[in-house]
PDB file of C-alpha atoms in Angstrom:
ATOM      1  CA  UNK A   1     161.515-148.215 106.019  1.00 40.00           C
ATOM      2  CA  UNK A   2     164.957-148.434 103.613  1.00 44.00           C
ATOM      3  CA  UNK A   3     165.051-146.378 101.112  1.00 56.00           C
ATOM      4  CA  UNK A   4     165.467-148.060  97.757  1.00 75.00           C
ATOM      5  CA  UNK A   5     166.799-146.184  94.673  1.00 81.00           C
ATOM      6  CA  UNK A   6     164.476-144.801  91.974  1.00 87.00           C
ATOM      7  CA  UNK A   7     166.560-144.212  88.836  1.00 92.00           C
ATOM      8  CA  UNK A   8     164.791-140.883  87.299  1.00 93.00           C
ATOM      9  CA  UNK A   9     165.164-139.823  83.281  1.00 96.00           C
ATOM     10  CA  UNK A  10     164.812-136.399  83.049  1.00 96.00           C
ATOM     11  CA  UNK A  11     163.334-135.669  78.980  1.00 96.00           C
ATOM     12  CA  UNK A  12     163.603-131.900  78.578  1.00 94.00           C
ATOM     13  CA  UNK A  13     165.178-129.664  76.207  1.00 92.00           C
ATOM     14  CA  UNK A  14     165.556-126.397  78.528  1.00 90.00           C
ATOM     15  CA  UNK A  15     168.997-125.902  80.113  1.00 91.00           C
ATOM     16  CA  UNK A  16     167.073-123.745  82.672  1.00 89.00           C
ATOM     17  CA  UNK A  17     164.505-126.232  83.719  1.00 89.00           C
ATOM     18  CA  UNK A  18     167.299-129.109  83.577  1.00 92.00           C
ATOM     19  CA  UNK A  19     168.920-126.781  86.047  1.00 92.00           C
ATOM     20  CA  UNK A  20     165.956-125.936  87.633  1.00 90.00           C
ATOM     21  CA  UNK A  21     165.497-129.757  88.637  1.00 91.00           C
ATOM     22  CA  UNK A  22     168.874-130.928  89.502  1.00 92.00           C
ATOM     23  CA  UNK A  23     169.781-127.973  91.777  1.00 91.00           C
ATOM     24  CA  UNK A  24     166.060-128.323  93.433  1.00 91.00           C
ATOM     25  CA  UNK A  25     167.319-132.024  93.931  1.00 90.00           C
ATOM     26  CA  UNK A  26     169.886-130.689  95.596  1.00 92.00           C
ATOM     27  CA  UNK A  27     167.796-128.288  98.166  1.00 92.00           C
ATOM     28  CA  UNK A  28     165.718-131.153  99.326  1.00 90.00           C
ATOM     29  CA  UNK A  29     168.767-133.448  99.167  1.00 89.00           C
ATOM     30  CA  UNK A  30     167.362-135.555  96.717  1.00 88.00           C
ATOM     31  CA  UNK A  31     169.994-138.036  95.876  1.00 87.00           C
ATOM     32  CA  UNK A  32     168.610-140.827  93.230  1.00 89.00           C
ATOM     33  CA  UNK A  33     170.537-140.949  89.955  1.00 92.00           C
ATOM     34  CA  UNK A  34     169.248-138.569  87.492  1.00 94.00           C
ATOM     35  CA  UNK A  35     169.881-139.196  83.569  1.00 96.00           C
ATOM     36  CA  UNK A  36     169.019-136.818  80.831  1.00 96.00           C
ATOM     37  CA  UNK A  37     167.890-137.335  77.275  1.00 95.00           C
ATOM     38  CA  UNK A  38     167.396-133.939  75.557  1.00 93.00           C
ATOM     39  CA  UNK A  39     164.241-135.226  73.161  1.00 94.00           C
ATOM     40  CA  UNK A  40     161.659-138.483  72.769  1.00 93.00           C
ATOM     41  CA  UNK A  41     164.323-139.940  70.528  1.00 92.00           C
ATOM     42  CA  UNK A  42     166.733-139.882  73.103  1.00 93.00           C
ATOM     43  CA  UNK A  43     164.826-141.328  75.993  1.00 95.00           C
ATOM     44  CA  UNK A  44     163.813-144.536  74.004  1.00 93.00           C
ATOM     45  CA  UNK A  45     167.199-145.169  73.021  1.00 92.00           C
ATOM     46  CA  UNK A  46     168.428-144.460  76.520  1.00 93.00           C
ATOM     47  CA  UNK A  47     165.942-146.697  78.048  1.00 94.00           C
ATOM     48  CA  UNK A  48     166.269-149.304  75.166  1.00 92.00           C
ATOM     49  CA  UNK A  49     169.665-149.677  74.610  1.00 86.00           C
ATOM     50  CA  UNK A  50     170.977-149.047  71.570  1.00 79.00           C
ATOM     51  CA  UNK A  51     172.440-151.757  69.051  1.00 77.00           C
ATOM     52  CA  UNK A  52     174.310-153.913  71.332  1.00 82.00           C
ATOM     53  CA  UNK A  53     174.467-151.296  73.899  1.00 84.00           C
ATOM     54  CA  UNK A  54     172.882-151.861  77.209  1.00 86.00           C
ATOM     55  CA  UNK A  55     169.893-149.793  78.257  1.00 87.00           C
ATOM     56  CA  UNK A  56     171.433-146.089  79.981  1.00 87.00           C
ATOM     57  CA  UNK A  57     169.389-146.299  82.595  1.00 89.00           C
ATOM     58  CA  UNK A  58     169.275-149.459  84.808  1.00 86.00           C
ATOM     59  CA  UNK A  59     165.874-151.715  83.887  1.00 84.00           C
ATOM     60  CA  UNK A  60     164.536-151.626  87.398  1.00 84.00           C
ATOM     61  CA  UNK A  61     162.282-148.885  89.297  1.00 87.00           C
ATOM     62  CA  UNK A  62     162.938-146.542  86.675  1.00 90.00           C
ATOM     63  CA  UNK A  63     160.523-143.313  86.849  1.00 92.00           C
ATOM     64  CA  UNK A  64     160.414-140.306  83.872  1.00 95.00           C
ATOM     65  CA  UNK A  65     159.313-136.787  84.081  1.00 94.00           C
ATOM     66  CA  UNK A  66     158.750-135.571  80.785  1.00 95.00           C
ATOM     67  CA  UNK A  67     158.693-132.656  79.332  1.00 93.00           C
ATOM     68  CA  UNK A  68     155.890-132.034  76.563  1.00 92.00           C
ATOM     69  CA  UNK A  69     157.156-129.440  73.911  1.00 87.00           C
ATOM     70  CA  UNK A  70     160.450-130.757  72.534  1.00 87.00           C
ATOM     71  CA  UNK A  71     162.198-131.183  69.324  1.00 86.00           C
ATOM     72  CA  UNK A  72     162.341-134.036  67.137  1.00 88.00           C
ATOM     73  CA  UNK A  73     159.713-136.222  69.184  1.00 89.00           C
ATOM     74  CA  UNK A  74     157.859-133.937  71.655  1.00 89.00           C
ATOM     75  CA  UNK A  75     156.312-135.999  75.146  1.00 91.00           C
ATOM     76  CA  UNK A  76     152.608-136.957  73.834  1.00 93.00           C
ATOM     77  CA  UNK A  77     154.531-139.080  70.426  1.00 95.00           C
ATOM     78  CA  UNK A  78     157.324-140.207  73.129  1.00 95.00           C
ATOM     79  CA  UNK A  79     154.166-141.471  75.435  1.00 96.00           C
ATOM     80  CA  UNK A  80     152.454-142.832  72.412  1.00 96.00           C
ATOM     81  CA  UNK A  81     155.811-144.940  71.566  1.00 95.00           C
ATOM     82  CA  UNK A  82     156.979-146.355  75.457  1.00 96.00           C
ATOM     83  CA  UNK A  83     153.236-147.619  76.052  1.00 96.00           C
ATOM     84  CA  UNK A  84     153.621-149.532  72.898  1.00 96.00           C
ATOM     85  CA  UNK A  85     156.414-151.243  73.904  1.00 95.00           C
ATOM     86  CA  UNK A  86     155.728-154.371  75.844  1.00 94.00           C
ATOM     87  CA  UNK A  87     159.323-153.657  77.890  1.00 92.00           C
ATOM     88  CA  UNK A  88     159.033-150.014  78.659  1.00 93.00           C
ATOM     89  CA  UNK A  89     155.096-149.992  78.683  1.00 92.00           C
ATOM     90  CA  UNK A  90     154.652-150.132  82.954  1.00 91.00           C
ATOM     91  CA  UNK A  91     157.656-147.104  83.254  1.00 93.00           C
ATOM     92  CA  UNK A  92     155.642-144.434  85.238  1.00 93.00           C
ATOM     93  CA  UNK A  93     155.512-141.043  83.809  1.00 95.00           C
ATOM     94  CA  UNK A  94     155.124-137.788  85.442  1.00 94.00           C
ATOM     95  CA  UNK A  95     154.469-134.897  83.075  1.00 94.00           C
ATOM     96  CA  UNK A  96     156.176-131.727  84.074  1.00 91.00           C
ATOM     97  CA  UNK A  97     155.222-128.741  81.608  1.00 86.00           C
ATOM     98  CA  UNK A  98     154.212-125.474  80.630  1.00 85.00           C
ATOM     99  CA  UNK A  99     151.409-126.841  78.415  1.00 82.00           C
ATOM    100  CA  UNK A 100     148.176-125.944  80.240  1.00 85.00           C
ATOM    101  CA  UNK A 101     145.798-127.228  77.245  1.00 86.00           C
ATOM    102  CA  UNK A 102     143.488-129.587  78.029  1.00 89.00           C
ATOM    103  CA  UNK A 103     143.868-131.665  74.863  1.00 91.00           C
ATOM    104  CA  UNK A 104     147.518-132.038  76.549  1.00 89.00           C
ATOM    105  CA  UNK A 105     146.536-133.268  79.902  1.00 91.00           C
ATOM    106  CA  UNK A 106     143.525-135.404  78.276  1.00 94.00           C
ATOM    107  CA  UNK A 107     146.268-137.360  75.905  1.00 93.00           C
ATOM    108  CA  UNK A 108     148.446-137.465  78.823  1.00 94.00           C
ATOM    109  CA  UNK A 109     146.187-139.454  81.382  1.00 95.00           C
ATOM    110  CA  UNK A 110     144.783-141.212  78.193  1.00 95.00           C
ATOM    111  CA  UNK A 111     148.636-142.555  77.726  1.00 95.00           C
ATOM    112  CA  UNK A 112     148.451-143.877  81.254  1.00 94.00           C
ATOM    113  CA  UNK A 113     150.625-141.235  83.096  1.00 94.00           C
ATOM    114  CA  UNK A 114     151.073-140.650  87.165  1.00 91.00           C
ATOM    115  CA  UNK A 115     150.909-137.158  87.386  1.00 89.00           C
ATOM    116  CA  UNK A 116     150.460-133.754  85.346  1.00 92.00           C
ATOM    117  CA  UNK A 117     151.917-130.834  86.807  1.00 90.00           C
ATOM    118  CA  UNK A 118     152.461-127.099  85.467  1.00 89.00           C
ATOM    119  CA  UNK A 119     156.020-125.992  86.036  1.00 86.00           C
ATOM    120  CA  UNK A 120     155.550-123.493  88.730  1.00 80.00           C
ATOM    121  CA  UNK A 121     157.445-120.435  88.073  1.00 80.00           C
ATOM    122  CA  UNK A 122     159.335-119.262  90.887  1.00 85.00           C
ATOM    123  CA  UNK A 123     162.080-121.651  92.096  1.00 86.00           C
ATOM    124  CA  UNK A 124     160.760-121.773  95.399  1.00 89.00           C
ATOM    125  CA  UNK A 125     157.645-123.399  94.120  1.00 88.00           C
ATOM    126  CA  UNK A 126     159.861-125.573  92.038  1.00 85.00           C
ATOM    127  CA  UNK A 127     161.552-126.918  95.072  1.00 89.00           C
ATOM    128  CA  UNK A 128     158.403-127.696  97.064  1.00 89.00           C
ATOM    129  CA  UNK A 129     157.153-129.410  93.370  1.00 88.00           C
ATOM    130  CA  UNK A 130     160.222-131.699  93.641  1.00 89.00           C
ATOM    131  CA  UNK A 131     159.961-132.585  97.603  1.00 90.00           C
ATOM    132  CA  UNK A 132     156.334-133.149  97.427  1.00 88.00           C
ATOM    133  CA  UNK A 133     156.978-135.515  94.177  1.00 87.00           C
ATOM    134  CA  UNK A 134     159.781-137.437  96.108  1.00 86.00           C
ATOM    135  CA  UNK A 135     157.431-138.271  99.105  1.00 84.00           C
ATOM    136  CA  UNK A 136     155.286-139.272  96.820  1.00 84.00           C
ATOM    137  CA  UNK A 137     157.916-141.970  94.713  1.00 84.00           C
ATOM    138  CA  UNK A 138     159.259-142.732  98.337  1.00 78.00           C
ATOM    139  CA  UNK A 139     156.010-143.895  99.189  1.00 78.00           C
ATOM    140  CA  UNK A 140     154.450-146.196  95.945  1.00 75.00           C
ATOM    141  CA  UNK A 141     155.465-149.429  95.317  1.00 71.00           C
ATOM    142  CA  UNK A 142     156.674-149.628  91.553  1.00 68.00           C
ATOM    143  CA  UNK A 143     157.362-152.035  89.165  1.00 62.00           C
TER     144      UNK A 143
END
């Protein structure tokens, strides 16, 4: 099986979590390109492009890792906007959050997320979660 690049957009505002994702990717040899947006508005601009600028992320084989609690535009609001955009609505999203609220989980799944994962407390569990996600998205056929 040939490995195909997946363009990963991490939508996260917490610097420690950003660092943990990057460190975990390195530790388990995930070499897919990772793009960073600090909130939902920034993420939408990166996915759509801005004015005459093309999208900052290649339009093929995208995956979004999404935190829910962010300034300007939170994760649920971002998902609503993403799913209402005909060009972006099929983009797979995995929620990666500290929110253990049933309402957030239900809303996220109603907006067709591919998964809802609670952020692990320890770095070793974080690494294990990233390795598991990597194995999963390697097996998935993406649009």
